[in-house]
Amino acid sequence: MKQAPWMTEDHVAYGDTVRQFLSRELTASMERWTTQGYVEGDFWRKAGDVGILGASIPECYGGGGLDRTFDAVAFLEYSRTGDTGWGLGVHNIAAHYILGYGTEDQKKRWLPGLVSGQRIGAIAITEPGSGSDMKSISTRARKQGDTYRISGSKIFITNGQTANLLCVVTKTDPGAGSRGISIIVVDTEEVDDGFRRGRKLKKLGMQRQDTSELFFDELSVPAENLLGGVEDRDSTN
Ligand SMILES: Cc1cc2nc3c(=O)[nH]c(=O)nc-3n(C[C@H](O)[C@H](O)[C@H](O)COP(=O)(O)OP(=O)(O)OC[C@H]3O[C@@H](n4cnc5c(N)ncnc54)[C@H](O)[C@@H]3O)c2cc1C
């Protein structure tokens, strides 16, 4: 691998490991992914075994305990394959939302699975009526006792057919502008029929990626899944 000036021997060794894994497992899968339109869970678990999914997650949560420059190396190697189907980027964003803003209990609950590939992450922000301007989302989460009831719909969600841990951006206090927005983590293996995956969207490119619609109809989620544990969190803290 051509070495960037900031790379140490450890980065180069990690890049070699990632490249070998991708040339062995990903290149051989691309044609199948194009036909089926998604990346299957087995591939995620193999990537987790090699240490690609959690290099920058602390060891106490199952990760590699390295810094984000190692994720950059993994991306560099991934970009060389020419694939655009594997939603590694949003998976890593979901993991780092949880690492950065989750409570200790939430980090212990969700990060090890995201690192091992048992859990596939997604971030659900975009809606049919809301894109760049996140403040204009309509998906609503109402607190009822020890649960939230989520209603609304999302669109263009990477890993939408395969993800089992969704960071869903919701309005918990519609009158509070940007401060009334919260992320609620939805474990799709624990949900009732208030959650539904919609169409895998037809796109001009990125045929291997399951960019999808998601629907929430009074979905009941434990209140303890509110990321960070409080609705109005000062982001400077
Ligand atoms: C393949 C794919 C995967 C995606 N994956 C995800 C995902 O995993 N999760 C998710 O939540 N979303 C996802 N998205 C959605 C993506 O994040 C949105 O498309 C993006 O946020 C832009 O929203 P929009 O398409 O509604 O465009 P708009 O917000 O309507 O913007 C349209 C155009 O107007 C410009 N514009 C917008 N506001 C302003 C402004 N104030 N001033 C000047 N120009 C402006 C924009 O730059 C853009 O060029 C995905 C989209 C694609 C295509």
PDB file of C-alpha atoms and ligand atoms in Angstrom:
ATOM      1  CA  MET A   1       0.000   0.000   0.000  1.00  0.00           C
ATOM      2  CA  LYS A   2       1.230   3.526  -0.814  1.00  0.00           C
ATOM      3  CA  GLN A   3       1.949   5.076   2.551  1.00  0.00           C
ATOM      4  CA  ALA A   4       0.507   8.487   3.473  1.00  0.00           C
ATOM      5  CA  PRO A   5       2.894  10.703   5.507  1.00  0.00           C
ATOM      6  CA  TRP A   6       0.874  10.260   8.700  1.00  0.00           C
ATOM      7  CA  MET A   7       0.876   6.476   8.593  1.00  0.00           C
ATOM      8  CA  THR A   8       2.892   4.459  11.067  1.00  0.00           C
ATOM      9  CA  GLU A   9       3.956   0.832  10.692  1.00  0.00           C
ATOM     10  CA  ASP A  10       0.795  -0.096  12.613  1.00  0.00           C
ATOM     11  CA  HIS A  11      -1.404   1.675  10.049  1.00  0.00           C
ATOM     12  CA  VAL A  12       0.352  -0.111   7.204  1.00  0.00           C
ATOM     13  CA  ALA A  13      -0.003  -3.503   8.925  1.00  0.00           C
ATOM     14  CA  TYR A  14      -3.704  -2.828   9.621  1.00  0.00           C
ATOM     15  CA  GLY A  15      -4.230  -1.739   5.998  1.00  0.00           C
ATOM     16  CA  ASP A  16      -2.616  -4.980   4.793  1.00  0.00           C
ATOM     17  CA  THR A  17      -5.024  -7.007   6.952  1.00  0.00           C
ATOM     18  CA  VAL A  18      -8.043  -5.068   5.676  1.00  0.00           C
ATOM     19  CA  ARG A  19      -6.938  -5.329   2.040  1.00  0.00           C
ATOM     20  CA  GLN A  20      -6.402  -9.084   2.293  1.00  0.00           C
ATOM     21  CA  PHE A  21      -9.834  -9.543   3.847  1.00  0.00           C
ATOM     22  CA  LEU A  22     -11.553  -7.400   1.218  1.00  0.00           C
ATOM     23  CA  SER A  23      -9.831  -9.069  -1.723  1.00  0.00           C
ATOM     24  CA  ARG A  24     -10.740 -12.482  -0.287  1.00  0.00           C
ATOM     25  CA  GLU A  25     -14.329 -11.807   0.816  1.00  0.00           C
ATOM     26  CA  LEU A  26     -15.677  -8.630  -0.777  1.00  0.00           C
ATOM     27  CA  THR A  27     -14.464  -8.900  -4.353  1.00  0.00           C
ATOM     28  CA  ALA A  28     -15.948 -12.375  -4.623  1.00  0.00           C
ATOM     29  CA  SER A  29     -19.319 -11.104  -3.303  1.00  0.00           C
ATOM     30  CA  MET A  30     -19.867  -8.036  -5.476  1.00  0.00           C
ATOM     31  CA  GLU A  31     -21.693  -9.773  -8.297  1.00  0.00           C
ATOM     32  CA  ARG A  32     -24.060 -11.496  -5.850  1.00  0.00           C
ATOM     33  CA  TRP A  33     -24.679  -8.201  -4.006  1.00  0.00           C
ATOM     34  CA  THR A  34     -25.529  -6.504  -7.310  1.00  0.00           C
ATOM     35  CA  THR A  35     -28.138  -9.170  -8.033  1.00  0.00           C
ATOM     36  CA  GLN A  36     -29.683  -9.297  -4.571  1.00  0.00           C
ATOM     37  CA  GLY A  37     -29.335  -5.556  -3.845  1.00  0.00           C
ATOM     38  CA  TYR A  38     -27.921  -5.826  -0.348  1.00  0.00           C
ATOM     39  CA  VAL A  39     -24.907  -6.970   1.680  1.00  0.00           C
ATOM     40  CA  GLU A  40     -25.761  -9.971   3.844  1.00  0.00           C
ATOM     41  CA  GLY A  41     -25.152 -10.223   7.595  1.00  0.00           C
ATOM     42  CA  ASP A  42     -22.570 -12.974   7.192  1.00  0.00           C
ATOM     43  CA  PHE A  43     -20.189 -10.538   5.509  1.00  0.00           C
ATOM     44  CA  TRP A  44     -20.590  -8.044   8.362  1.00  0.00           C
ATOM     45  CA  ARG A  45     -19.753 -10.735  10.914  1.00  0.00           C
ATOM     46  CA  LYS A  46     -16.641 -11.763   8.977  1.00  0.00           C
ATOM     47  CA  ALA A  47     -15.565  -8.093   8.816  1.00  0.00           C
ATOM     48  CA  GLY A  48     -16.152  -7.877  12.572  1.00  0.00           C
ATOM     49  CA  ASP A  49     -13.972 -10.948  13.161  1.00  0.00           C
ATOM     50  CA  VAL A  50     -11.090  -9.264  11.320  1.00  0.00           C
ATOM     51  CA  GLY A  51     -11.455  -6.074  13.411  1.00  0.00           C
ATOM     52  CA  ILE A  52     -12.681  -3.745  10.657  1.00  0.00           C
ATOM     53  CA  LEU A  53     -15.916  -2.620  12.344  1.00  0.00           C
ATOM     54  CA  GLY A  54     -14.590  -1.428  15.671  1.00  0.00           C
ATOM     55  CA  ALA A  55     -10.970  -0.377  15.302  1.00  0.00           C
ATOM     56  CA  SER A  56     -11.658   2.986  16.956  1.00  0.00           C
ATOM     57  CA  ILE A  57     -14.042   1.694  19.626  1.00  0.00           C
ATOM     58  CA  PRO A  58     -12.438   1.290  23.084  1.00  0.00           C
ATOM     59  CA  GLU A  59     -11.434  -2.234  24.099  1.00  0.00           C
ATOM     60  CA  CYS A  60     -13.822  -2.184  27.072  1.00  0.00           C
ATOM     61  CA  TYR A  61     -16.703  -2.233  24.526  1.00  0.00           C
ATOM     62  CA  GLY A  62     -15.127  -4.958  22.397  1.00  0.00           C
ATOM     63  CA  GLY A  63     -13.280  -2.677  19.976  1.00  0.00           C
ATOM     64  CA  GLY A  64      -9.663  -2.353  18.906  1.00  0.00           C
ATOM     65  CA  GLY A  65      -8.875   0.591  21.186  1.00  0.00           C
ATOM     66  CA  LEU A  66      -7.207   2.480  18.319  1.00  0.00           C
ATOM     67  CA  ASP A  67      -8.013   5.954  16.983  1.00  0.00           C
ATOM     68  CA  ARG A  68     -10.065   7.107  13.994  1.00  0.00           C
ATOM     69  CA  THR A  69      -7.032   7.195  11.708  1.00  0.00           C
ATOM     70  CA  PHE A  70      -7.346   3.382  11.599  1.00  0.00           C
ATOM     71  CA  ASP A  71     -10.938   3.754  10.362  1.00  0.00           C
ATOM     72  CA  ALA A  72      -9.540   6.052   7.667  1.00  0.00           C
ATOM     73  CA  VAL A  73      -7.124   3.294   6.630  1.00  0.00           C
ATOM     74  CA  ALA A  74     -10.014   0.809   6.423  1.00  0.00           C
ATOM     75  CA  PHE A  75     -11.943   3.283   4.243  1.00  0.00           C
ATOM     76  CA  LEU A  76      -8.943   3.854   2.029  1.00  0.00           C
ATOM     77  CA  GLU A  77      -8.676   0.126   1.413  1.00  0.00           C
ATOM     78  CA  TYR A  78     -12.436  -0.225   0.967  1.00  0.00           C
ATOM     79  CA  SER A  79     -12.517   2.618  -1.580  1.00  0.00           C
ATOM     80  CA  ARG A  80      -9.879   0.802  -3.647  1.00  0.00           C
ATOM     81  CA  THR A  81     -12.303  -2.097  -4.190  1.00  0.00           C
ATOM     82  CA  GLY A  82     -14.696   0.142  -6.167  1.00  0.00           C
ATOM     83  CA  ASP A  83     -17.705  -1.160  -4.218  1.00  0.00           C
ATOM     84  CA  THR A  84     -20.402   1.285  -3.113  1.00  0.00           C
ATOM     85  CA  GLY A  85     -22.818  -1.202  -1.590  1.00  0.00           C
ATOM     86  CA  TRP A  86     -21.391  -1.929   1.828  1.00  0.00           C
ATOM     87  CA  GLY A  87     -22.786   0.637   4.306  1.00  0.00           C
ATOM     88  CA  LEU A  88     -19.672   0.675   6.469  1.00  0.00           C
ATOM     89  CA  GLY A  89     -19.739   4.467   6.778  1.00  0.00           C
ATOM     90  CA  VAL A  90     -23.167   4.776   8.353  1.00  0.00           C
ATOM     91  CA  HIS A  91     -22.480   1.721  10.526  1.00  0.00           C
ATOM     92  CA  ASN A  92     -19.427   3.536  11.921  1.00  0.00           C
ATOM     93  CA  ILE A  93     -21.421   6.751  12.381  1.00  0.00           C
ATOM     94  CA  ALA A  94     -24.066   4.851  14.370  1.00  0.00           C
ATOM     95  CA  ALA A  95     -21.346   3.314  16.570  1.00  0.00           C
ATOM     96  CA  HIS A  96     -19.762   6.707  17.170  1.00  0.00           C
ATOM     97  CA  TYR A  97     -23.124   8.347  17.969  1.00  0.00           C
ATOM     98  CA  ILE A  98     -23.488   5.730  20.697  1.00  0.00           C
ATOM     99  CA  LEU A  99     -19.872   6.040  21.856  1.00  0.00           C
ATOM    100  CA  GLY A 100     -20.028   9.846  21.879  1.00  0.00           C
ATOM    101  CA  TYR A 101     -23.475  10.428  23.340  1.00  0.00           C
ATOM    102  CA  GLY A 102     -24.681   7.168  24.896  1.00  0.00           C
ATOM    103  CA  THR A 103     -24.891   6.416  28.578  1.00  0.00           C
ATOM    104  CA  GLU A 104     -22.481   3.839  29.968  1.00  0.00           C
ATOM    105  CA  ASP A 105     -25.263   1.261  29.957  1.00  0.00           C
ATOM    106  CA  GLN A 106     -26.114   2.002  26.307  1.00  0.00           C
ATOM    107  CA  LYS A 107     -22.473   1.694  25.244  1.00  0.00           C
ATOM    108  CA  LYS A 108     -22.225  -1.690  26.979  1.00  0.00           C
ATOM    109  CA  ARG A 109     -25.505  -2.858  25.428  1.00  0.00           C
ATOM    110  CA  TRP A 110     -24.946  -1.901  21.814  1.00  0.00           C
ATOM    111  CA  LEU A 111     -21.279  -1.359  20.983  1.00  0.00           C
ATOM    112  CA  PRO A 112     -19.977  -4.954  21.286  1.00  0.00           C
ATOM    113  CA  GLY A 113     -22.586  -6.133  18.740  1.00  0.00           C
ATOM    114  CA  LEU A 114     -21.730  -3.311  16.322  1.00  0.00           C
ATOM    115  CA  VAL A 115     -18.030  -4.188  16.631  1.00  0.00           C
ATOM    116  CA  SER A 116     -18.571  -7.916  16.043  1.00  0.00           C
ATOM    117  CA  GLY A 117     -20.993  -7.398  13.149  1.00  0.00           C
ATOM    118  CA  GLN A 118     -23.840  -9.158  14.969  1.00  0.00           C
ATOM    119  CA  ARG A 119     -25.547  -5.790  14.803  1.00  0.00           C
ATOM    120  CA  ILE A 120     -25.721  -3.732  11.600  1.00  0.00           C
ATOM    121  CA  GLY A 121     -26.145  -0.022  12.247  1.00  0.00           C
ATOM    122  CA  ALA A 122     -28.163   2.593  10.366  1.00  0.00           C
ATOM    123  CA  ILE A 123     -28.886   6.271  10.856  1.00  0.00           C
ATOM    124  CA  ALA A 124     -32.440   7.320  10.036  1.00  0.00           C
ATOM    125  CA  ILE A 125     -32.635  11.083   9.544  1.00  0.00           C
ATOM    126  CA  THR A 126     -33.978  11.841   6.052  1.00  0.00           C
ATOM    127  CA  GLU A 127     -37.740  11.926   5.470  1.00  0.00           C
ATOM    128  CA  PRO A 128     -39.872  12.337   2.360  1.00  0.00           C
ATOM    129  CA  GLY A 129     -40.324  16.015   3.321  1.00  0.00           C
ATOM    130  CA  SER A 130     -36.996  16.713   5.002  1.00  0.00           C
ATOM    131  CA  GLY A 131     -33.391  16.366   3.807  1.00  0.00           C
ATOM    132  CA  SER A 132     -30.559  18.774   4.585  1.00  0.00           C
ATOM    133  CA  ASP A 133     -32.667  20.731   7.077  1.00  0.00           C
ATOM    134  CA  MET A 134     -32.857  18.237   9.909  1.00  0.00           C
ATOM    135  CA  LYS A 135     -34.878  20.662  12.038  1.00  0.00           C
ATOM    136  CA  SER A 136     -37.830  20.190   9.666  1.00  0.00           C
ATOM    137  CA  ILE A 137     -38.319  16.463  10.383  1.00  0.00           C
ATOM    138  CA  SER A 138     -41.825  15.291  11.275  1.00  0.00           C
ATOM    139  CA  THR A 139     -41.134  11.923  12.914  1.00  0.00           C
ATOM    140  CA  ARG A 140     -42.455  12.300  16.430  1.00  0.00           C
ATOM    141  CA  ALA A 141     -41.626  10.423  19.637  1.00  0.00           C
ATOM    142  CA  ARG A 142     -44.079  10.865  22.522  1.00  0.00           C
ATOM    143  CA  LYS A 143     -43.120   9.735  26.007  1.00  0.00           C
ATOM    144  CA  GLN A 144     -45.717   7.498  27.646  1.00  0.00           C
ATOM    145  CA  GLY A 145     -44.586   6.174  31.013  1.00  0.00           C
ATOM    146  CA  ASP A 146     -41.438   4.147  30.454  1.00  0.00           C
ATOM    147  CA  THR A 147     -41.778   3.981  26.653  1.00  0.00           C
ATOM    148  CA  TYR A 148     -41.628   6.272  23.638  1.00  0.00           C
ATOM    149  CA  ARG A 149     -44.210   5.994  20.875  1.00  0.00           C
ATOM    150  CA  ILE A 150     -42.608   6.745  17.507  1.00  0.00           C
ATOM    151  CA  SER A 151     -44.625   7.714  14.417  1.00  0.00           C
ATOM    152  CA  GLY A 152     -43.331   8.885  11.066  1.00  0.00           C
ATOM    153  CA  SER A 153     -41.401   7.720   8.042  1.00  0.00           C
ATOM    154  CA  LYS A 154     -37.825   7.827   6.792  1.00  0.00           C
ATOM    155  CA  ILE A 155     -36.422   7.519   3.299  1.00  0.00           C
ATOM    156  CA  PHE A 156     -33.041   6.873   1.627  1.00  0.00           C
ATOM    157  CA  ILE A 157     -31.797   4.907   4.628  1.00  0.00           C
ATOM    158  CA  THR A 158     -28.548   3.042   3.959  1.00  0.00           C
ATOM    159  CA  ASN A 159     -28.627  -0.550   5.303  1.00  0.00           C
ATOM    160  CA  GLY A 160     -32.411  -0.078   5.482  1.00  0.00           C
ATOM    161  CA  GLN A 161     -33.305  -3.707   4.750  1.00  0.00           C
ATOM    162  CA  THR A 162     -30.540  -5.305   6.790  1.00  0.00           C
ATOM    163  CA  ALA A 163     -29.809  -3.046   9.778  1.00  0.00           C
ATOM    164  CA  ASN A 164     -30.957  -4.292  13.165  1.00  0.00           C
ATOM    165  CA  LEU A 165     -29.903  -1.250  15.205  1.00  0.00           C
ATOM    166  CA  LEU A 166     -31.373   2.034  13.996  1.00  0.00           C
ATOM    167  CA  CYS A 167     -30.439   5.484  15.302  1.00  0.00           C
ATOM    168  CA  VAL A 168     -33.755   7.182  14.576  1.00  0.00           C
ATOM    169  CA  VAL A 169     -33.839  10.973  14.668  1.00  0.00           C
ATOM    170  CA  THR A 170     -37.150  12.106  16.154  1.00  0.00           C
ATOM    171  CA  LYS A 171     -38.854  15.194  17.525  1.00  0.00           C
ATOM    172  CA  THR A 172     -39.400  14.782  21.232  1.00  0.00           C
ATOM    173  CA  ASP A 173     -40.353  18.442  21.797  1.00  0.00           C
ATOM    174  CA  PRO A 174     -41.695  20.042  18.590  1.00  0.00           C
ATOM    175  CA  GLY A 175     -41.819  23.492  20.184  1.00  0.00           C
ATOM    176  CA  ALA A 176     -38.130  23.544  21.072  1.00  0.00           C
ATOM    177  CA  GLY A 177     -36.562  23.844  17.599  1.00  0.00           C
ATOM    178  CA  SER A 178     -33.244  22.045  17.211  1.00  0.00           C
ATOM    179  CA  ARG A 179     -33.146  21.314  20.959  1.00  0.00           C
ATOM    180  CA  GLY A 180     -36.358  19.317  20.669  1.00  0.00           C
ATOM    181  CA  ILE A 181     -34.703  16.662  18.494  1.00  0.00           C
ATOM    182  CA  SER A 182     -33.505  13.369  19.981  1.00  0.00           C
ATOM    183  CA  ILE A 183     -32.063  10.111  18.738  1.00  0.00           C
ATOM    184  CA  ILE A 184     -33.915   6.994  19.840  1.00  0.00           C
ATOM    185  CA  VAL A 185     -32.148   3.701  19.231  1.00  0.00           C
ATOM    186  CA  VAL A 186     -34.468   1.063  17.804  1.00  0.00           C
ATOM    187  CA  ASP A 187     -33.431  -2.571  18.165  1.00  0.00           C
ATOM    188  CA  THR A 188     -35.413  -4.152  15.320  1.00  0.00           C
ATOM    189  CA  GLU A 189     -35.209  -7.562  16.966  1.00  0.00           C
ATOM    190  CA  GLU A 190     -37.248  -6.268  19.891  1.00  0.00           C
ATOM    191  CA  VAL A 191     -39.930  -4.252  18.103  1.00  0.00           C
ATOM    192  CA  ASP A 192     -43.674  -4.763  17.705  1.00  0.00           C
ATOM    193  CA  ASP A 193     -45.610  -4.411  14.450  1.00  0.00           C
ATOM    194  CA  GLY A 194     -45.364  -0.611  14.676  1.00  0.00           C
ATOM    195  CA  PHE A 195     -42.135  -0.892  12.682  1.00  0.00           C
ATOM    196  CA  ARG A 196     -42.080  -1.743   8.981  1.00  0.00           C
ATOM    197  CA  ARG A 197     -39.389  -1.702   6.330  1.00  0.00           C
ATOM    198  CA  GLY A 198     -40.628  -0.249   3.055  1.00  0.00           C
ATOM    199  CA  ARG A 199     -39.262  -0.443  -0.467  1.00  0.00           C
ATOM    200  CA  LYS A 200     -35.621  -0.947  -1.279  1.00  0.00           C
ATOM    201  CA  LEU A 201     -35.337   2.064  -3.562  1.00  0.00           C
ATOM    202  CA  LYS A 202     -34.352   1.785  -7.202  1.00  0.00           C
ATOM    203  CA  LYS A 203     -31.371   4.012  -7.894  1.00  0.00           C
ATOM    204  CA  LEU A 204     -29.286   4.896 -10.925  1.00  0.00           C
ATOM    205  CA  GLY A 205     -26.166   3.584  -9.197  1.00  0.00           C
ATOM    206  CA  MET A 206     -25.124   1.923  -5.938  1.00  0.00           C
ATOM    207  CA  GLN A 207     -27.175  -1.155  -6.840  1.00  0.00           C
ATOM    208  CA  ARG A 208     -25.573  -3.237  -4.113  1.00  0.00           C
ATOM    209  CA  GLN A 209     -26.790  -0.883  -1.351  1.00  0.00           C
ATOM    210  CA  ASP A 210     -30.201  -1.429   0.281  1.00  0.00           C
ATOM    211  CA  THR A 211     -31.179   2.255   0.463  1.00  0.00           C
ATOM    212  CA  SER A 212     -34.726   2.011   1.829  1.00  0.00           C
ATOM    213  CA  GLU A 213     -37.860   3.452   3.349  1.00  0.00           C
ATOM    214  CA  LEU A 214     -38.682   2.855   7.020  1.00  0.00           C
ATOM    215  CA  PHE A 215     -42.087   3.326   8.640  1.00  0.00           C
ATOM    216  CA  PHE A 216     -43.002   3.840  12.279  1.00  0.00           C
ATOM    217  CA  ASP A 217     -46.640   3.662  13.368  1.00  0.00           C
ATOM    218  CA  GLU A 218     -46.941   4.232  17.113  1.00  0.00           C
ATOM    219  CA  LEU A 219     -43.916   1.979  17.569  1.00  0.00           C
ATOM    220  CA  SER A 220     -43.305   1.339  21.257  1.00  0.00           C
ATOM    221  CA  VAL A 221     -39.638   1.603  22.294  1.00  0.00           C
ATOM    222  CA  PRO A 222     -38.285   1.473  25.873  1.00  0.00           C
ATOM    223  CA  ALA A 223     -37.585   4.995  27.173  1.00  0.00           C
ATOM    224  CA  GLU A 224     -34.123   3.777  28.150  1.00  0.00           C
ATOM    225  CA  ASN A 225     -33.306   3.694  24.403  1.00  0.00           C
ATOM    226  CA  LEU A 226     -33.240   7.505  24.270  1.00  0.00           C
ATOM    227  CA  LEU A 227     -29.603   8.137  23.326  1.00  0.00           C
ATOM    228  CA  GLY A 228     -27.856   9.836  26.226  1.00  0.00           C
ATOM    229  CA  GLY A 229     -30.828   9.356  28.535  1.00  0.00           C
ATOM    230  CA  VAL A 230     -32.059  12.968  28.441  1.00  0.00           C
ATOM    231  CA  GLU A 231     -34.030  14.788  25.746  1.00  0.00           C
ATOM    232  CA  ASP A 232     -32.563  18.273  25.959  1.00  0.00           C
ATOM    233  CA  ARG A 233     -28.856  17.722  26.104  1.00  0.00           C
ATOM    234  CA  ASP A 234     -26.417  20.598  25.884  1.00  0.00           C
ATOM    235  CA  SER A 235     -24.044  19.483  23.135  1.00  0.00           C
ATOM    236  CA  THR A 236     -21.191  21.466  24.717  1.00  0.00           C
ATOM    237  CA  ASN A 237     -21.231  19.147  27.761  1.00  0.00           C
TER     238      ASN A 237
HETATM  239  C1  LIG B   1     -27.501   6.619  -1.703  1.00  0.00           C
HETATM  240  C2  LIG B   1     -28.036   7.438  -0.589  1.00  0.00           C
HETATM  241  C3  LIG B   1     -27.883   7.004   0.730  1.00  0.00           C
HETATM  242  C4  LIG B   1     -28.406   7.758   1.781  1.00  0.00           C
HETATM  243  N1  LIG B   1     -28.298   7.287   3.063  1.00  0.00           N
HETATM  244  C5  LIG B   1     -28.903   7.956   4.060  1.00  0.00           C
HETATM  245  C6  LIG B   1     -28.914   7.417   5.381  1.00  0.00           C
HETATM  246  O1  LIG B   1     -28.327   6.364   5.661  1.00  0.00           O
HETATM  247  N2  LIG B   1     -29.588   8.096   6.338  1.00  0.00           N
HETATM  248  C7  LIG B   1     -30.239   9.275   6.085  1.00  0.00           C
HETATM  249  O2  LIG B   1     -30.838   9.812   6.998  1.00  0.00           O
HETATM  250  N3  LIG B   1     -30.249   9.807   4.850  1.00  0.00           N
HETATM  251  C8  LIG B   1     -29.597   9.175   3.838  1.00  0.00           C
HETATM  252  N4  LIG B   1     -29.595   9.695   2.582  1.00  0.00           N
HETATM  253  C9  LIG B   1     -30.276  10.962   2.335  1.00  0.00           C
HETATM  254  C10 LIG B   1     -29.310  12.135   2.224  1.00  0.00           C
HETATM  255  O3  LIG B   1     -28.685  12.349   3.459  1.00  0.00           O
HETATM  256  C11 LIG B   1     -30.140  13.310   1.729  1.00  0.00           C
HETATM  257  O4  LIG B   1     -30.357  13.098   0.347  1.00  0.00           O
HETATM  258  C12 LIG B   1     -29.453  14.621   1.995  1.00  0.00           C
HETATM  259  O5  LIG B   1     -29.552  14.927   3.363  1.00  0.00           O
HETATM  260  C13 LIG B   1     -30.046  15.784   1.166  1.00  0.00           C
HETATM  261  O6  LIG B   1     -31.412  15.831   1.357  1.00  0.00           O
HETATM  262  P1  LIG B   1     -32.393  15.982   0.095  1.00  0.00           P
HETATM  263  O7  LIG B   1     -32.042  14.896  -0.879  1.00  0.00           O
HETATM  264  O8  LIG B   1     -33.782  16.061   0.599  1.00  0.00           O
HETATM  265  O9  LIG B   1     -31.975  17.340  -0.578  1.00  0.00           O
HETATM  266  P2  LIG B   1     -32.400  18.830  -0.109  1.00  0.00           P
HETATM  267  O10 LIG B   1     -32.187  18.997   1.363  1.00  0.00           O
HETATM  268  O11 LIG B   1     -33.778  19.119  -0.633  1.00  0.00           O
HETATM  269  O12 LIG B   1     -31.334  19.634  -0.915  1.00  0.00           O
HETATM  270  C14 LIG B   1     -31.415  19.762  -2.340  1.00  0.00           C
HETATM  271  C15 LIG B   1     -30.315  20.681  -2.804  1.00  0.00           C
HETATM  272  O13 LIG B   1     -30.468  21.979  -2.194  1.00  0.00           O
HETATM  273  C16 LIG B   1     -29.282  22.345  -1.492  1.00  0.00           C
HETATM  274  N5  LIG B   1     -29.655  23.044  -0.268  1.00  0.00           N
HETATM  275  C17 LIG B   1     -30.420  22.566   0.733  1.00  0.00           C
HETATM  276  N6  LIG B   1     -30.575  23.491   1.699  1.00  0.00           N
HETATM  277  C18 LIG B   1     -29.867  24.581   1.297  1.00  0.00           C
HETATM  278  C19 LIG B   1     -29.621  25.851   1.876  1.00  0.00           C
HETATM  279  N7  LIG B   1     -30.135  26.226   3.051  1.00  0.00           N
HETATM  280  N8  LIG B   1     -28.830  26.708   1.184  1.00  0.00           N
HETATM  281  C20 LIG B   1     -28.298  26.359  -0.008  1.00  0.00           C
HETATM  282  N9  LIG B   1     -28.504  25.171  -0.598  1.00  0.00           N
HETATM  283  C21 LIG B   1     -29.273  24.279   0.040  1.00  0.00           C
HETATM  284  C22 LIG B   1     -28.568  21.026  -1.194  1.00  0.00           C
HETATM  285  O14 LIG B   1     -27.156  21.212  -1.050  1.00  0.00           O
HETATM  286  C23 LIG B   1     -28.905  20.202  -2.414  1.00  0.00           C
HETATM  287  O15 LIG B   1     -28.027  20.487  -3.479  1.00  0.00           O
HETATM  288  C24 LIG B   1     -29.069   8.995   1.510  1.00  0.00           C
HETATM  289  C25 LIG B   1     -29.192   9.447   0.194  1.00  0.00           C
HETATM  290  C26 LIG B   1     -28.684   8.684  -0.840  1.00  0.00           C
HETATM  291  C27 LIG B   1     -28.848   9.197  -2.235  1.00  0.00           C
END
